[in-house]
Amino acid sequence: MEKIHCTAIVLAAGSGKRMGTKVHKQYLELAGKPVLYYSLSAFERAECIDEIILVTGAKEEEYCKREIVEKYQLQKVTNIITGGKERYHSVFSGLSQITESDYTFIHDGARPFLTVEMIARAFEEVKRSKACIMGMPVKDTVKIADAQGYVEHTPPRNRVWMVQTPQVFATQLIKEAYTQLMECENLLITDDAMVVEQMLHYPVKFVEGSYRNIKITTPEDLLIAKAFLEEK
């Protein structure tokens, strides 16, 4: 049986304005290592992952190569490229680098608590469904507001999930969805699942991630992340 080939696209092109630091959030230190290192390390150790494409901000490729990839001997990082203006431009740039791959994992580099076990769960699901995303059921009641700020609707809590990454797809499926997206204008796209949902109307399955799989966005997130690491 021919081995299934999997690619991970790790996004590290964000500016991190909400963090309020000169250093971009994915390069801030967490227990002596850059935030970005942790998710790259998880993909490096995951048996199903064959290659990693790292998408960085402008003029950050050399820093990532020297201070992260080479320093921590991340052998699966085969390509370091510059991202685009918006997140979906960066994803499209990463997808454009893939020549032969069965499945593609798309992950935010500012989520350092990705684990090998989570990657394996997503891999098993994507082989069945061709499109799946990490997430967790919400703990709080969520309300939908109208344009004036009044409660319009309260969805059943057991149906509401927080969306995380990685988001994983059959490579040809996600490539086709993004190709169609790039021909459109003025679309509000916040994650990769939306591209598949809106462009191809293809169903996307949830896979349980972890409540610790947080995205480092604000100073408070960094404090929480440090607490998680200290506990470990």
mmCIF file of C-alpha atoms in Angstrom:
data_model
loop_
_atom_site.group_PDB
_atom_site.id
_atom_site.type_symbol
_atom_site.label_atom_id
_atom_site.label_comp_id
_atom_site.label_asym_id
_atom_site.label_seq_id
_atom_site.Cartn_x
_atom_site.Cartn_y
_atom_site.Cartn_z
ATOM 1 C CA MET A 1 0.000 0.000 0.000
ATOM 2 C CA GLU A 2 1.382 3.387 -1.033
ATOM 3 C CA LYS A 3 2.107 5.757 1.835
ATOM 4 C CA ILE A 4 -0.244 8.687 2.287
ATOM 5 C CA HIS A 5 1.601 11.988 1.918
ATOM 6 C CA CYS A 6 0.694 14.866 4.256
ATOM 7 C CA THR A 7 1.784 18.496 4.190
ATOM 8 C CA ALA A 8 1.504 20.996 7.035
ATOM 9 C CA ILE A 9 1.217 24.706 6.260
ATOM 10 C CA VAL A 10 2.139 26.709 9.359
ATOM 11 C CA LEU A 11 1.145 30.368 9.258
ATOM 12 C CA ALA A 12 3.522 32.810 10.940
ATOM 13 C CA ALA A 13 2.884 36.000 8.973
ATOM 14 C CA GLY A 14 0.676 37.797 11.506
ATOM 15 C CA SER A 15 1.710 41.182 12.874
ATOM 16 C CA GLY A 16 0.179 40.660 16.319
ATOM 17 C CA LYS A 17 -1.096 44.227 16.817
ATOM 18 C CA ARG A 18 -3.281 43.186 19.781
ATOM 19 C CA MET A 19 -0.229 41.875 21.633
ATOM 20 C CA GLY A 20 1.160 45.400 21.916
ATOM 21 C CA THR A 21 4.801 44.347 21.468
ATOM 22 C CA LYS A 22 7.422 45.196 18.849
ATOM 23 C CA VAL A 23 8.173 41.490 18.463
ATOM 24 C CA HIS A 24 5.499 39.594 16.534
ATOM 25 C CA LYS A 25 3.504 37.233 18.761
ATOM 26 C CA GLN A 26 4.754 34.045 17.054
ATOM 27 C CA TYR A 27 8.357 34.957 17.937
ATOM 28 C CA LEU A 28 7.781 35.906 21.574
ATOM 29 C CA GLU A 29 9.597 33.633 23.996
ATOM 30 C CA LEU A 30 7.708 30.948 25.858
ATOM 31 C CA ALA A 31 9.875 28.995 28.317
ATOM 32 C CA GLY A 32 12.975 30.090 26.421
ATOM 33 C CA LYS A 33 11.757 29.151 22.948
ATOM 34 C CA PRO A 34 9.770 31.109 20.343
ATOM 35 C CA VAL A 35 6.005 30.481 20.368
ATOM 36 C CA LEU A 36 6.289 29.294 16.750
ATOM 37 C CA TYR A 37 8.742 26.530 17.676
ATOM 38 C CA TYR A 38 6.161 24.497 19.582
ATOM 39 C CA SER A 39 3.691 23.818 16.776
ATOM 40 C CA LEU A 40 6.522 23.194 14.295
ATOM 41 C CA SER A 41 7.961 20.676 16.752
ATOM 42 C CA ALA A 42 4.612 18.869 17.021
ATOM 43 C CA PHE A 43 4.393 18.492 13.237
ATOM 44 C CA GLU A 44 8.043 17.422 13.150
ATOM 45 C CA ARG A 45 7.295 14.585 15.587
ATOM 46 C CA ALA A 46 3.995 13.505 14.020
ATOM 47 C CA GLU A 47 4.451 10.326 11.986
ATOM 48 C CA CYS A 48 1.818 11.226 9.395
ATOM 49 C CA ILE A 49 3.445 14.555 8.441
ATOM 50 C CA ASP A 50 5.976 14.445 5.589
ATOM 51 C CA GLU A 51 6.726 18.109 4.970
ATOM 52 C CA ILE A 52 6.137 21.506 6.553
ATOM 53 C CA ILE A 53 5.726 24.741 4.623
ATOM 54 C CA LEU A 54 6.359 27.742 6.866
ATOM 55 C CA VAL A 55 4.707 31.004 5.797
ATOM 56 C CA THR A 56 6.325 34.059 7.397
ATOM 57 C CA GLY A 57 6.030 37.815 7.309
ATOM 58 C CA ALA A 58 8.071 39.888 4.872
ATOM 59 C CA LYS A 59 11.844 39.738 5.479
ATOM 60 C CA GLU A 60 11.434 37.157 8.257
ATOM 61 C CA GLU A 61 12.411 34.068 6.254
ATOM 62 C CA GLU A 62 16.101 34.200 7.149
ATOM 63 C CA TYR A 63 15.372 34.701 10.851
ATOM 64 C CA CYS A 64 13.020 31.695 10.873
ATOM 65 C CA LYS A 65 15.516 29.557 9.008
ATOM 66 C CA ARG A 66 18.442 30.429 11.276
ATOM 67 C CA GLU A 67 16.820 30.920 14.697
ATOM 68 C CA ILE A 68 14.090 28.287 14.569
ATOM 69 C CA VAL A 69 14.419 25.702 11.781
ATOM 70 C CA GLU A 70 18.197 25.229 11.890
ATOM 71 C CA LYS A 71 18.621 25.933 15.605
ATOM 72 C CA TYR A 72 16.089 23.261 16.598
ATOM 73 C CA GLN A 73 16.922 20.889 13.710
ATOM 74 C CA LEU A 74 13.435 20.810 12.216
ATOM 75 C CA GLN A 75 14.110 18.492 9.283
ATOM 76 C CA LYS A 76 10.589 18.450 7.845
ATOM 77 C CA VAL A 77 10.492 22.174 7.077
ATOM 78 C CA THR A 78 11.095 22.034 3.322
ATOM 79 C CA ASN A 79 10.045 25.552 2.378
ATOM 80 C CA ILE A 80 9.950 28.983 4.023
ATOM 81 C CA ILE A 81 7.969 31.559 2.053
ATOM 82 C CA THR A 82 6.567 35.058 2.502
ATOM 83 C CA GLY A 83 2.875 35.386 3.248
ATOM 84 C CA GLY A 84 0.353 37.863 1.864
ATOM 85 C CA LYS A 85 -1.707 40.795 3.067
ATOM 86 C CA GLU A 86 -4.500 38.706 4.593
ATOM 87 C CA ARG A 87 -4.489 35.256 6.151
ATOM 88 C CA TYR A 88 -6.155 33.670 3.131
ATOM 89 C CA HIS A 89 -3.455 35.119 0.851
ATOM 90 C CA SER A 90 -0.839 33.394 3.017
ATOM 91 C CA VAL A 91 -2.709 30.087 2.883
ATOM 92 C CA PHE A 92 -3.019 30.346 -0.898
ATOM 93 C CA SER A 93 0.731 31.010 -1.159
ATOM 94 C CA GLY A 94 1.404 27.896 0.916
ATOM 95 C CA LEU A 95 -0.964 25.767 -1.142
ATOM 96 C CA SER A 96 0.753 26.968 -4.318
ATOM 97 C CA GLN A 97 3.979 25.340 -3.113
ATOM 98 C CA ILE A 98 2.426 21.871 -2.827
ATOM 99 C CA THR A 99 3.077 19.614 -5.806
ATOM 100 C CA GLU A 100 2.134 16.153 -4.569
ATOM 101 C CA SER A 101 0.239 15.632 -1.337
ATOM 102 C CA ASP A 102 -2.866 13.741 -0.293
ATOM 103 C CA TYR A 103 -3.846 15.844 2.733
ATOM 104 C CA THR A 104 -2.981 19.328 3.935
ATOM 105 C CA PHE A 105 -2.953 20.549 7.542
ATOM 106 C CA ILE A 106 -3.299 24.337 7.966
ATOM 107 C CA HIS A 107 -2.253 25.642 11.369
ATOM 108 C CA ASP A 108 -1.774 29.010 13.071
ATOM 109 C CA GLY A 109 1.801 29.297 14.306
ATOM 110 C CA ALA A 110 0.554 31.267 17.316
ATOM 111 C CA ARG A 111 -1.123 28.112 18.710
ATOM 112 C CA PRO A 112 1.782 26.474 20.570
ATOM 113 C CA PHE A 113 -0.143 23.715 22.363
ATOM 114 C CA LEU A 114 -0.752 21.506 19.366
ATOM 115 C CA THR A 115 0.100 17.884 20.173
ATOM 116 C CA VAL A 116 1.056 14.815 18.179
ATOM 117 C CA GLU A 117 -2.133 13.147 19.459
ATOM 118 C CA MET A 118 -4.303 15.949 18.080
ATOM 119 C CA ILE A 119 -2.575 15.707 14.705
ATOM 120 C CA ALA A 120 -3.205 11.952 14.664
ATOM 121 C CA ARG A 121 -6.918 12.432 15.469
ATOM 122 C CA ALA A 122 -7.285 14.915 12.640
ATOM 123 C CA PHE A 123 -5.433 12.599 10.255
ATOM 124 C CA GLU A 124 -7.776 9.694 10.979
ATOM 125 C CA GLU A 125 -10.827 11.903 10.457
ATOM 126 C CA VAL A 126 -9.677 13.577 7.246
ATOM 127 C CA LYS A 127 -9.168 10.161 5.661
ATOM 128 C CA ARG A 128 -12.878 9.554 6.262
ATOM 129 C CA SER A 129 -14.430 12.955 5.616
ATOM 130 C CA LYS A 130 -11.866 14.834 3.429
ATOM 131 C CA ALA A 131 -12.513 18.011 5.437
ATOM 132 C CA CYS A 132 -12.225 18.438 9.205
ATOM 133 C CA ILE A 133 -11.339 21.107 11.736
ATOM 134 C CA MET A 134 -10.161 21.086 15.333
ATOM 135 C CA GLY A 135 -12.465 22.629 17.892
ATOM 136 C CA MET A 136 -14.059 22.316 21.306
ATOM 137 C CA PRO A 137 -17.641 22.755 22.583
ATOM 138 C CA VAL A 138 -18.104 26.140 24.240
ATOM 139 C CA LYS A 139 -18.323 26.265 28.024
ATOM 140 C CA ASP A 140 -20.374 29.459 28.191
ATOM 141 C CA THR A 141 -23.779 30.335 26.837
ATOM 142 C CA VAL A 142 -23.444 32.168 23.515
ATOM 143 C CA LYS A 143 -25.932 34.771 22.288
ATOM 144 C CA ILE A 144 -26.324 36.205 18.798
ATOM 145 C CA ALA A 145 -26.773 39.997 18.764
ATOM 146 C CA ASP A 146 -28.702 42.062 16.246
ATOM 147 C CA ALA A 147 -27.342 45.210 14.589
ATOM 148 C CA GLN A 148 -28.491 47.342 17.533
ATOM 149 C CA GLY A 149 -26.777 45.199 20.145
ATOM 150 C CA TYR A 150 -29.877 43.420 21.458
ATOM 151 C CA VAL A 151 -30.104 39.668 21.931
ATOM 152 C CA GLU A 152 -31.543 38.174 18.776
ATOM 153 C CA HIS A 153 -31.076 34.483 19.392
ATOM 154 C CA THR A 154 -29.571 32.030 21.899
ATOM 155 C CA PRO A 155 -28.312 28.900 20.112
ATOM 156 C CA PRO A 156 -28.276 25.582 22.029
ATOM 157 C CA ARG A 157 -24.922 25.413 23.790
ATOM 158 C CA ASN A 158 -24.338 21.779 22.808
ATOM 159 C CA ARG A 159 -24.352 22.862 19.154
ATOM 160 C CA VAL A 160 -21.797 25.675 19.491
ATOM 161 C CA TRP A 161 -18.063 25.017 19.125
ATOM 162 C CA MET A 162 -14.944 27.166 19.390
ATOM 163 C CA VAL A 163 -12.959 26.717 16.204
ATOM 164 C CA GLN A 164 -9.244 25.958 16.379
ATOM 165 C CA THR A 165 -6.496 24.799 14.054
ATOM 166 C CA PRO A 166 -5.208 22.663 12.478
ATOM 167 C CA GLN A 167 -7.865 22.520 9.807
ATOM 168 C CA VAL A 168 -7.266 19.551 7.541
ATOM 169 C CA PHE A 169 -8.418 18.782 4.024
ATOM 170 C CA ALA A 170 -7.854 16.552 1.046
ATOM 171 C CA THR A 171 -5.278 18.634 -0.820
ATOM 172 C CA GLN A 172 -7.149 18.813 -4.118
ATOM 173 C CA LEU A 173 -10.318 19.870 -2.281
ATOM 174 C CA ILE A 174 -8.710 22.785 -0.435
ATOM 175 C CA LYS A 175 -6.736 23.828 -3.516
ATOM 176 C CA GLU A 176 -9.907 23.980 -5.593
ATOM 177 C CA ALA A 177 -11.729 25.941 -2.893
ATOM 178 C CA TYR A 178 -8.932 28.514 -2.606
ATOM 179 C CA THR A 179 -8.572 28.817 -6.373
ATOM 180 C CA GLN A 180 -12.236 29.783 -6.550
ATOM 181 C CA LEU A 181 -11.875 32.133 -3.577
ATOM 182 C CA MET A 182 -9.061 34.078 -5.236
ATOM 183 C CA GLU A 183 -11.367 34.841 -8.141
ATOM 184 C CA CYS A 184 -13.872 36.499 -5.803
ATOM 185 C CA GLU A 185 -13.810 39.926 -4.162
ATOM 186 C CA ASN A 186 -14.796 41.410 -0.805
ATOM 187 C CA LEU A 187 -15.405 38.113 0.961
ATOM 188 C CA LEU A 188 -15.031 38.040 4.741
ATOM 189 C CA ILE A 189 -13.021 34.873 5.347
ATOM 190 C CA THR A 190 -11.874 34.040 8.879
ATOM 191 C CA ASP A 191 -10.839 30.393 8.547
ATOM 192 C CA ASP A 192 -10.168 27.709 5.952
ATOM 193 C CA ALA A 193 -13.364 25.794 6.620
ATOM 194 C CA MET A 194 -15.339 28.837 5.450
ATOM 195 C CA VAL A 195 -13.584 28.657 2.086
ATOM 196 C CA VAL A 196 -14.605 25.018 1.614
ATOM 197 C CA GLU A 197 -18.126 25.691 2.914
ATOM 198 C CA GLN A 198 -18.766 28.751 0.744
ATOM 199 C CA MET A 199 -16.869 27.899 -2.435
ATOM 200 C CA LEU A 200 -17.629 24.179 -2.696
ATOM 201 C CA HIS A 201 -20.568 23.723 -0.279
ATOM 202 C CA TYR A 202 -18.690 20.735 1.112
ATOM 203 C CA PRO A 203 -19.456 19.499 4.665
ATOM 204 C CA VAL A 204 -16.713 19.981 7.269
ATOM 205 C CA LYS A 205 -16.454 17.667 10.300
ATOM 206 C CA PHE A 206 -15.400 18.737 13.796
ATOM 207 C CA VAL A 207 -12.564 16.894 15.551
ATOM 208 C CA GLU A 208 -12.040 17.399 19.267
ATOM 209 C CA GLY A 209 -8.972 19.523 19.925
ATOM 210 C CA SER A 210 -8.172 20.778 23.411
ATOM 211 C CA TYR A 211 -9.181 23.661 25.634
ATOM 212 C CA ARG A 212 -5.451 24.310 25.922
ATOM 213 C CA ASN A 213 -5.067 24.738 22.177
ATOM 214 C CA ILE A 214 -5.268 28.525 22.562
ATOM 215 C CA LYS A 215 -4.068 31.167 20.134
ATOM 216 C CA ILE A 216 -1.577 33.654 21.549
ATOM 217 C CA THR A 217 -3.205 36.973 20.643
ATOM 218 C CA THR A 218 -3.133 39.233 23.725
ATOM 219 C CA PRO A 219 -0.789 39.633 26.735
ATOM 220 C CA GLU A 220 -3.315 37.662 28.820
ATOM 221 C CA ASP A 221 -2.958 34.695 26.457
ATOM 222 C CA LEU A 222 0.792 34.707 26.985
ATOM 223 C CA LEU A 223 0.312 34.547 30.758
ATOM 224 C CA ILE A 224 -2.078 31.601 30.363
ATOM 225 C CA ALA A 225 0.389 29.842 28.052
ATOM 226 C CA LYS A 226 3.214 30.255 30.567
ATOM 227 C CA ALA A 227 0.981 28.805 33.288
ATOM 228 C CA PHE A 228 0.230 25.760 31.094
ATOM 229 C CA LEU A 229 3.938 25.144 30.525
ATOM 230 C CA GLU A 230 4.817 25.580 34.200
ATOM 231 C CA GLU A 231 2.171 23.042 35.122
ATOM 232 C CA LYS A 232 3.674 20.533 32.696
#
